[in-house]
Coordinates of C-alpha atoms and ligand atoms in Angstrom, one line a residue:
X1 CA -27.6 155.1 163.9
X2 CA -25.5 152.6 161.8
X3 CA -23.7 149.7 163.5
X4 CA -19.9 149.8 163.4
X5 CA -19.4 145.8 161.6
X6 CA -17.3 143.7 163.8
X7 CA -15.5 141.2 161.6
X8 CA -14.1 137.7 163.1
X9 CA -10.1 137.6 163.3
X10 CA -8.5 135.2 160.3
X11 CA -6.2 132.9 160.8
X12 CA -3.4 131.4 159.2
X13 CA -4.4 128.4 156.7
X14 CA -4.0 125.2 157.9
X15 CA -1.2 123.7 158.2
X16 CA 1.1 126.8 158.0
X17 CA 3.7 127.8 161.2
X18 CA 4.0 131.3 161.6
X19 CA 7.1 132.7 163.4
X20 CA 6.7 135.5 165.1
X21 CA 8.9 137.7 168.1
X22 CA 10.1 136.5 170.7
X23 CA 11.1 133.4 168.9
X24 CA 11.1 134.2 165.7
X25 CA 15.2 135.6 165.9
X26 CA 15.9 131.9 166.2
X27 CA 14.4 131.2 162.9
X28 CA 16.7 133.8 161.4
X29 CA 19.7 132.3 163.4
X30 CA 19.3 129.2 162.3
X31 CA 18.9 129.8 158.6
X32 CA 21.8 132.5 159.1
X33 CA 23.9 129.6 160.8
X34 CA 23.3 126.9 157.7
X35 CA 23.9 129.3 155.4
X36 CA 27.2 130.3 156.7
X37 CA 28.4 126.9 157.0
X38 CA 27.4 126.8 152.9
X39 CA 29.5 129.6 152.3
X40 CA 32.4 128.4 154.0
X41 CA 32.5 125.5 151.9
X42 CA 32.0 127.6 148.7
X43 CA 28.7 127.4 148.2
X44 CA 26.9 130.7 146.3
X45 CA 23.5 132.1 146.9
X46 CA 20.7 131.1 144.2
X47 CA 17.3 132.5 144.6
X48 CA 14.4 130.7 143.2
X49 CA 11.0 131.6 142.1
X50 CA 8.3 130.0 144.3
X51 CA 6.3 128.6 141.6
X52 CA 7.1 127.2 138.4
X53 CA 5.9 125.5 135.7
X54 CA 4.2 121.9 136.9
X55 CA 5.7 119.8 134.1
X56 CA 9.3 120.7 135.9
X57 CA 8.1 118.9 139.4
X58 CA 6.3 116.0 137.3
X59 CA 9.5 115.4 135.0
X60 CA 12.1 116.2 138.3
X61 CA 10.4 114.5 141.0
X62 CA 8.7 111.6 139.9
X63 CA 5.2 111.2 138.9
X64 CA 5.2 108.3 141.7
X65 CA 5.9 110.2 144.7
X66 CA 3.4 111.2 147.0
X67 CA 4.7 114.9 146.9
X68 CA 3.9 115.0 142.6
X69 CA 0.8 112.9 143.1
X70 CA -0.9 113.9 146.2
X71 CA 1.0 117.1 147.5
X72 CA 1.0 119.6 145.5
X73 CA -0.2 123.4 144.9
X74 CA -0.9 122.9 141.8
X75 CA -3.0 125.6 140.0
X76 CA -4.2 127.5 136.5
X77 CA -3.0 131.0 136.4
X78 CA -4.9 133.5 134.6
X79 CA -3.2 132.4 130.7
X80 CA -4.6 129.2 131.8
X81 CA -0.4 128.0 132.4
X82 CA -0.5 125.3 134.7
X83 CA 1.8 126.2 137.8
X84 CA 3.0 124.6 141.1
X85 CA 4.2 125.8 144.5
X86 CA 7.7 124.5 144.9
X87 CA 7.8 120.9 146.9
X88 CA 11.4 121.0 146.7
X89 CA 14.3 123.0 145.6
X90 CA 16.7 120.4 143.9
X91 CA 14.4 120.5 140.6
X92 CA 14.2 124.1 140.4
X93 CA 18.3 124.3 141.1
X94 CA 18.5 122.2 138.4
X95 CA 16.4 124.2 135.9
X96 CA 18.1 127.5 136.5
X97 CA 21.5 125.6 136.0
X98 CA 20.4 124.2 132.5
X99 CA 18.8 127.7 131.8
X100 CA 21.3 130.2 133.1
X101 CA 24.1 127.8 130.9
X102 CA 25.9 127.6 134.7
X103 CA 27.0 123.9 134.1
X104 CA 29.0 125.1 130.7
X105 CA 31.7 127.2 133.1
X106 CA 33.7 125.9 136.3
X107 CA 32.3 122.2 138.0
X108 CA 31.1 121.5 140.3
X109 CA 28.8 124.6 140.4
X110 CA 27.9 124.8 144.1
X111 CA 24.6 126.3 145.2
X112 CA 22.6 127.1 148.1
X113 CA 19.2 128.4 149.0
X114 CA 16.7 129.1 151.8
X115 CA 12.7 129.4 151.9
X116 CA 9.5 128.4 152.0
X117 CA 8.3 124.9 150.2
X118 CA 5.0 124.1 149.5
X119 CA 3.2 119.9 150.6
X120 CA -0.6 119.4 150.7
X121 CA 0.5 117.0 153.8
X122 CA -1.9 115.9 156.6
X123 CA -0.5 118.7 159.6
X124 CA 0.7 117.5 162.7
X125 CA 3.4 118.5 164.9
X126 CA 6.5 119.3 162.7
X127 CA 4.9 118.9 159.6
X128 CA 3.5 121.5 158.2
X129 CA 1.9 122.3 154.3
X130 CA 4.5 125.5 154.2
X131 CA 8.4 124.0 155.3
X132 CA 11.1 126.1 155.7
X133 CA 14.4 124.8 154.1
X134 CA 18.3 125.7 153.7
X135 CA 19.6 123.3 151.2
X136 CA 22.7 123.0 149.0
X137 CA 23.1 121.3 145.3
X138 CA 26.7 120.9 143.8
X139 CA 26.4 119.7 140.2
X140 CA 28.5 118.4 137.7
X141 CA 31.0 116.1 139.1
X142 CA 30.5 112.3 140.1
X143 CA 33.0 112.3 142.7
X144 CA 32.7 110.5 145.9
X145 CA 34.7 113.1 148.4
X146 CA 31.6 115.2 146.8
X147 CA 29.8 113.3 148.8
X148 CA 31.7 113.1 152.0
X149 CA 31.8 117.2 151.4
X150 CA 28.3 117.8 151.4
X151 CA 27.5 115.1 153.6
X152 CA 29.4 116.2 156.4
X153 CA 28.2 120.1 155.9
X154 CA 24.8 119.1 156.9
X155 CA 26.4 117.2 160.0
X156 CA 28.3 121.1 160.5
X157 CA 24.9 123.3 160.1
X158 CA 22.9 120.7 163.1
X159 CA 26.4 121.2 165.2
X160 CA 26.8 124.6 164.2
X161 CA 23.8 125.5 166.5
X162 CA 24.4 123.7 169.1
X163 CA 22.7 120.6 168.2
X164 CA 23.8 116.9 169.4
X165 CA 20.8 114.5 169.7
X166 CA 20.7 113.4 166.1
X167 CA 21.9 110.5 164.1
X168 CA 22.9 110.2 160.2
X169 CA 21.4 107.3 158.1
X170 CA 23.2 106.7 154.9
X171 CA 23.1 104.4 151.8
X172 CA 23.8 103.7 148.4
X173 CA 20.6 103.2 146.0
X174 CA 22.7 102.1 143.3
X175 CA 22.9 103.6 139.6
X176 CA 20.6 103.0 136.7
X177 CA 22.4 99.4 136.2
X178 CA 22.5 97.8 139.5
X179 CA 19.1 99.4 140.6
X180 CA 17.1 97.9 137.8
X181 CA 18.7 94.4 138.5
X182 CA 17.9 95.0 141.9
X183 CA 14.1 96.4 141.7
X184 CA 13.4 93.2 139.3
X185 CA 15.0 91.2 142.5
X186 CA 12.8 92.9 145.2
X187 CA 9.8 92.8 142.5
X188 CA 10.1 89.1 142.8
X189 CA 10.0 89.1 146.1
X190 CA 7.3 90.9 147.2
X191 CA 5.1 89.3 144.4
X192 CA 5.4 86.3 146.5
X193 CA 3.7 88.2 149.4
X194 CA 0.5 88.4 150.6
X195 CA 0.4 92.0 150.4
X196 CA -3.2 94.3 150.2
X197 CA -4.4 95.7 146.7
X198 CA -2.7 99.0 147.3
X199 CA 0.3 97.8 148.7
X200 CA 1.1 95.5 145.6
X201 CA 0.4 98.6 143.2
X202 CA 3.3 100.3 145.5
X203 CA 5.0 97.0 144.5
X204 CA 4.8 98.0 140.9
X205 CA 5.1 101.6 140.4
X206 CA 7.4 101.9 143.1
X207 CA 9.0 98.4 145.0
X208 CA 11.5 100.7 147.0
X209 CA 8.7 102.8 149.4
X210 CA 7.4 99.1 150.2
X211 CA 10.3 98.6 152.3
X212 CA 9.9 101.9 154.2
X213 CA 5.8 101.2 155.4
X214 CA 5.9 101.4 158.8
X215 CA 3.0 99.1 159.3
X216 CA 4.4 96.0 161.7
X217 CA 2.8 93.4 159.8
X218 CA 5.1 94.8 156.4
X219 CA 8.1 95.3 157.9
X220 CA 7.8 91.4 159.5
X221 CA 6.8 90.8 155.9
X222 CA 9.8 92.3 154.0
X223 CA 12.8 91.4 156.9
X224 CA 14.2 88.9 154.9
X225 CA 13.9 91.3 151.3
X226 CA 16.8 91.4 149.5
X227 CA 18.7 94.6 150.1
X228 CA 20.1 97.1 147.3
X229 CA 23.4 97.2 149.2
X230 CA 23.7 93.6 148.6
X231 CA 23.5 94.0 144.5
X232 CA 25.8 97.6 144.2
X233 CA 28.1 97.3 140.8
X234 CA 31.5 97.5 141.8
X235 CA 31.8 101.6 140.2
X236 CA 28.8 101.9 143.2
X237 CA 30.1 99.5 145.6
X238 CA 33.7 101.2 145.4
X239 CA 32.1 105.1 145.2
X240 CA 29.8 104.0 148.7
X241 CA 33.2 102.6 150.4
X242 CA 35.0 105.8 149.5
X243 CA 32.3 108.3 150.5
X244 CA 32.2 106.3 154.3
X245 CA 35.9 106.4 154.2
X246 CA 36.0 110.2 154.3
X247 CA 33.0 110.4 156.7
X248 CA 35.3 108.4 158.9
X249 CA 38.4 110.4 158.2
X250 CA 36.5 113.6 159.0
X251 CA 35.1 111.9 162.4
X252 CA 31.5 111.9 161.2
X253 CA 30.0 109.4 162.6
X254 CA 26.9 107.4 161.2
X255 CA 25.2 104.1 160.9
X256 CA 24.7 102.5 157.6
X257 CA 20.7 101.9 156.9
X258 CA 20.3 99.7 153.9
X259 CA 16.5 100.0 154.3
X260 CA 16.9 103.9 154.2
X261 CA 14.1 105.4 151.8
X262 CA 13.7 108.8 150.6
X263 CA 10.2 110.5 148.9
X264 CA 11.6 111.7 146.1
X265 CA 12.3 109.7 142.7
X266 CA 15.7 111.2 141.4
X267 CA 18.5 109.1 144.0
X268 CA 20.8 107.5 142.9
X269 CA 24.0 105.9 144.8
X270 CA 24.3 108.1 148.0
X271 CA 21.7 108.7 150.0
X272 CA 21.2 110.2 153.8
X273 CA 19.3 111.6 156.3
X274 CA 19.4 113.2 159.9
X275 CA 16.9 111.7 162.5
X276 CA 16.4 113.7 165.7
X277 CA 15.1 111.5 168.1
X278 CA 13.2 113.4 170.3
X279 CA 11.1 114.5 167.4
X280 CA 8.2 111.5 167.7
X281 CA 6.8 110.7 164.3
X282 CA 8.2 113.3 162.4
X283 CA 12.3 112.9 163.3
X284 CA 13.8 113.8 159.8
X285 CA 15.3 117.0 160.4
X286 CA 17.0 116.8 156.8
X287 CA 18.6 115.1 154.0
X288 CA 19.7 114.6 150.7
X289 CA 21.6 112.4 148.3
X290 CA 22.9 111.8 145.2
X291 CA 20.8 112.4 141.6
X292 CA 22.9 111.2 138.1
X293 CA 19.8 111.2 135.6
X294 CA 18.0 114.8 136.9
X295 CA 19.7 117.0 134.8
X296 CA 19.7 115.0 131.6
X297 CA 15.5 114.0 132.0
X298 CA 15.3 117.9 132.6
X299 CA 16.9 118.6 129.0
X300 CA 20.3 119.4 130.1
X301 CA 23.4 117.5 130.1
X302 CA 24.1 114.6 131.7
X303 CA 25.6 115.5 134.7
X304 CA 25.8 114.1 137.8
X305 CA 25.0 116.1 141.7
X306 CA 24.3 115.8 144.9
X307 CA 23.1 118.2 147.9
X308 CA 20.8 118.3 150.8
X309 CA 17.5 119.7 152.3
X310 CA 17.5 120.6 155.5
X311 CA 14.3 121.6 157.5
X312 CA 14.3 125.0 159.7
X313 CA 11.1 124.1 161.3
X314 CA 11.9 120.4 162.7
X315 CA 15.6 122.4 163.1
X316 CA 13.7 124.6 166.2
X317 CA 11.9 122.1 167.5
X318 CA 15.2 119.6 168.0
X319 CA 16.9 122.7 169.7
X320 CA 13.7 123.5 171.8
X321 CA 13.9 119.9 172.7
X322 CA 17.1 119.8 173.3
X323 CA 16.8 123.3 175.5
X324 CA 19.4 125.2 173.1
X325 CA 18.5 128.8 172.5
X326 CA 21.0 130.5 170.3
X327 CA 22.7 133.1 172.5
X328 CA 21.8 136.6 172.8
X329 CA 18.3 136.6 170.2
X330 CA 16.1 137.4 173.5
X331 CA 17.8 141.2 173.2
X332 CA 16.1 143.2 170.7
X333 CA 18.6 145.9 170.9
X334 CA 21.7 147.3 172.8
X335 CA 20.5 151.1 173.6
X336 CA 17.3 152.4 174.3
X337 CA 16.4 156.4 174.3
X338 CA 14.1 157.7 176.7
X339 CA 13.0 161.4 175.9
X340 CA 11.7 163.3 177.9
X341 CA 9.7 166.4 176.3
X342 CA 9.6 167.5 173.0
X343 CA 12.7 169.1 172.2
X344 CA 14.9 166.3 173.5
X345 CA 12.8 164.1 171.7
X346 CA 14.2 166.2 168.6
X347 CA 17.3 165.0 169.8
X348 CA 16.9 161.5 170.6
X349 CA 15.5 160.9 167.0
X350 CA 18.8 162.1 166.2
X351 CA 21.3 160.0 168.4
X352 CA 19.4 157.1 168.3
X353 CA 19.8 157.3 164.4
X354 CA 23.8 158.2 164.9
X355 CA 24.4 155.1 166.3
X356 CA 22.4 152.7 164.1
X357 CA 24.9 154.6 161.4
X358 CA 28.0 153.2 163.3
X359 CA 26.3 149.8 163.9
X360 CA 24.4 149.7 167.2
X361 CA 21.7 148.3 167.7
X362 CA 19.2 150.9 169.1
X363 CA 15.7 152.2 169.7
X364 CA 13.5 154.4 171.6
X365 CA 10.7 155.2 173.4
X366 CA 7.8 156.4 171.0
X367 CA 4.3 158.2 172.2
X368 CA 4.4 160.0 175.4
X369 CA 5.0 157.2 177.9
X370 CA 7.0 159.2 180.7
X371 CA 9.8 158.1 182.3
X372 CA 8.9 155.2 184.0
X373 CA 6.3 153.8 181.3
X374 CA 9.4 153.9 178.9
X375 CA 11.9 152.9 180.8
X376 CA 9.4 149.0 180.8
X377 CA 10.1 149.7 176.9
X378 CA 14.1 149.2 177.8
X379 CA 13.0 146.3 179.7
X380 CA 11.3 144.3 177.3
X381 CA 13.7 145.3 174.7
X382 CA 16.6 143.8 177.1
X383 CA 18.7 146.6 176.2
X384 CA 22.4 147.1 177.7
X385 CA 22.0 150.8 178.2
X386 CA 19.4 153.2 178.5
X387 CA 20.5 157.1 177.4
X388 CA 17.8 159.2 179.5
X389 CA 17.8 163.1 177.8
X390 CA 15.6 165.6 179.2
X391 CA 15.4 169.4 179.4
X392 CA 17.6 169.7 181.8
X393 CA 20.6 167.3 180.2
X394 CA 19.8 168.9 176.8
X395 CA 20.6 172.7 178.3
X396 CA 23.9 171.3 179.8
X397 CA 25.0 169.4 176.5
X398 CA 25.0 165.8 178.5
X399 CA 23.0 162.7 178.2
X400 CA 22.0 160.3 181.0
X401 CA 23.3 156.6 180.6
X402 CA 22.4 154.1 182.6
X403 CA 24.3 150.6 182.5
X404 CA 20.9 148.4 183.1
X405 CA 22.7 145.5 184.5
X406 CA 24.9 146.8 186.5
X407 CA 22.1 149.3 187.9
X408 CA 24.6 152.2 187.1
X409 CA 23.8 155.8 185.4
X410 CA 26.5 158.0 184.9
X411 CA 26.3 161.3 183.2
X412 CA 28.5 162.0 179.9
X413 CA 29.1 164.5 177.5
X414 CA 26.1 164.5 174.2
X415 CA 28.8 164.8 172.2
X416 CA 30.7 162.0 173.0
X417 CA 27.6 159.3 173.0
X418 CA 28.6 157.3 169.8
X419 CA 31.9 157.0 170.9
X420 CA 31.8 155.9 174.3
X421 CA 28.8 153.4 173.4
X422 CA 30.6 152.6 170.8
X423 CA 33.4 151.3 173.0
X424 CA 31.5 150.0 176.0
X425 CA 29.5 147.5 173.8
X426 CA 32.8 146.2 171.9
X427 CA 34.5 145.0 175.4
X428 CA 31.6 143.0 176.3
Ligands
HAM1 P1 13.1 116.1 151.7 O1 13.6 115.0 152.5 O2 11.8 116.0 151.1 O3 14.2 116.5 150.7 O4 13.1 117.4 152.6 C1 14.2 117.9 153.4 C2 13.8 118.2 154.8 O5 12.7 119.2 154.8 C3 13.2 117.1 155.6 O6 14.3 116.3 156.2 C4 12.5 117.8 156.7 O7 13.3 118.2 157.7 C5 11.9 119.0 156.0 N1 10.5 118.8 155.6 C6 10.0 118.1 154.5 N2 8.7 118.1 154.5 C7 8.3 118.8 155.6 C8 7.0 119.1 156.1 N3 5.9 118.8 155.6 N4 7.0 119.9 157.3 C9 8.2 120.3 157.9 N5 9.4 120.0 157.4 C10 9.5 119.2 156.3 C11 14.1 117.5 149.7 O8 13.3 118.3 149.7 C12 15.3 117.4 148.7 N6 15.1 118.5 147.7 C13 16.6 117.5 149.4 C14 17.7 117.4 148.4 C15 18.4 118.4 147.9 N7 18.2 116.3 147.9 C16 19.2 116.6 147.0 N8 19.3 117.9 147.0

């Protein structure tokens, strides 16, 4: 007699959240929630492919980040093309723009996105190797109440669901002019330090991330380095004073972080990011900035944007921190059928699908539970209402309802089921 093979249960790959029911409707809500607030600032939906070619992320990103050097899914495909999973989405906004001609028509162009992103990070809690992002890029005008716009829509979406224990960092890094003088400045500086071997090749490639190593002895090291804010151009000076200005005017409220460092290469002038601060370690729960040379390195014109990233994942676990959960995603559905024998079963199929045509949310009991094993299906679906049809109803033309909160069944007309569900769930 042959042995039936029992194979071992896989897992997801390291590193990689999965989101499943009962908590995965808050996943949706959020992303549903950022992406509204995009739209109502006149943002339009771009979707991305997931890889692309690796020369994009090398050229977009910076060959000095950790995310090009260290971070990526980066792979041969079968022409022997080399391809990466998206880090990011900004570079990949950017290519489509250039491609797609969408910077030759109306400016800014304004576009947002949502999915998955791809880091070869170390896992712990809130970061994962597959991130979850909503982000937004408008492109093509260098205009500080740009800024303040898309500045205070990310401080909207982390509102928008309910979210409060958060702050916004913000800076200027400067354009090409002032940030070279400046990076000669801070070159000098740490030069003069006793810094380790890799630290001093950080120095060089990259002066900027030196300031933002979290190691005490470095930070005592580099509290007197000069800061960029300090060497800002007046055009940069004046665009960081307007952008605060409006962040003021629209009562968003931050603190100015000169020391504020982000991982990717293309910044320029503004510059943010939202710390939760019940997070631990990993407390960025998004941000974004300014980028005035991307487009032009990527072969397009030299235009000028700015947007935001803003993380779903770190998103749930601020709200589960903050014990927010977004109202009414514990109910899977409104009505529940409950058929009893075959023929009302017929029938069930039916209504259920009638009112799924006029928007309800509904479902029923499936295999042959009886009443009481289906009626736990109504349950765990938190359903409103529960429409009970057996032989009996079916020969008299009625259906049972039964209002599960209020412990209430009343008897109405088959007929008339749409209708009157239709206009019992629109008063609540
Ligand atoms: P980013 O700061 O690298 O920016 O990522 C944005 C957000 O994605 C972070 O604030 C964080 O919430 C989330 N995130 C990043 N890495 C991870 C991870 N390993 N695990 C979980 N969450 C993570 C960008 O990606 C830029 N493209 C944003 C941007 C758009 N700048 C201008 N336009």
């Amino acid at each position: 007699m042959s042995e039936k093979k029992k194979f071992q249960p896989l897992s997801a790959p390291k590193g990689v959240p999965d989101y499943v029911p009962p908590a995965s409707p808050q996943f949706e809500a959020v992303r549903d929630a950022f992406t509204r607030q995009a739209h109502l600032a006149g943002f339009q939906h771009i979707e991305l492919p997931i890889f692309e070619d690796t020369a994009l992320f090398a050229r977009g990103v910076g060959e000095s980040t950790d995310v090009v050097s260290k971070e990526m899914y980066t792979f041969q495909d079968r022409g022997d093309r080399s391809v990466t999973l998206r880090p990011e989405g900004t570079a990949g906004v950017m290519r489509a723009v250039i491609e797609h001609n969408l910077d030759r028509g109306q400016l800014p162009v304004k576009l947002n996105y949502s999915g998955p992103f791809f880091r070869y990070e170390r896992p712990q809690a809130g970061r994962y190797r597959q991130l979850q992002q909503v982000g937004v890029e408008a492109i093509g005008v260098d205009d500080p109440a740009l800024d303040a716009e898309v500045v205070a829509l990310a401080d909207r979406c982390f509102r928008s669901v309910g979210l409060s224990g958060f702050r916004l960092e913000l800076t200027s890094l400067g354009d090409r002019d002032c940030r070279a003088v400046y990076r000669t400045k801070l070159q000098e500086f740490l030069f003069d330090l006793p810094l380790d071997e890799e630290t001093r090749k950080r120095a060089e490639i990259n002066p900027l991330r030196v300031l933002d190593d979290k190691r005490p002895e470095i930070q005592e090291m580099t509290a007197e380095a000069p800061l960029m804010l300090d060497y800002l151009n007046d055009t940069c000076r004046e665009h960081f004073e307007i952008v605060t200005g409006l962040l003021d005017d629209m009562n968003v409220s931050y603190t100015v972080n000169p020391r504020l460092v982000r991982g990717l290469d293309y910044y320029t002038k503004t510059c943010f990011e939202f710390v939760h601060d019940g997070l631990g370690a990993q407390s960025g729960i998004g941000g974004g900035g300014r980028y005035d040379g991307l487009m032009s390195q990527l072969g397009g014109q030299d235009l000028s944007g700015i947007g935001f990233g803003l993380g779903i994942d770190r998103t749930l676990l601020a709200l589960e921190v903050e014990g927010i959960e977004l109202p009414d995603i514990s109910r899977r559905v409104d009505v529940y059928g409950v058929a009893l024998g075959d023929a009302a079963k017929r029938r069930m199929v039916e209504v259920i699908n009638q009112l799924r045509i006029n928007g309800i949310r509904a479902d029923m009991a499936y295999g042959d539970r009886g009443l009481k094993g289906a009626m736990k299906g109504a349950d765990r679906a938190q359903a409103r209402f529960a429409l009970v049809l057996g032989d009996q109803e079916l020969a008299d033309g009625t259906i049972a309802l039964r209002n599960l909160s209020e412990h209430a069944q009343s008897q109405i007309p088959l007929v008339d089921v749409v209708e009157y569900l239709n206009r019992a769930l629109s008063t609540r």
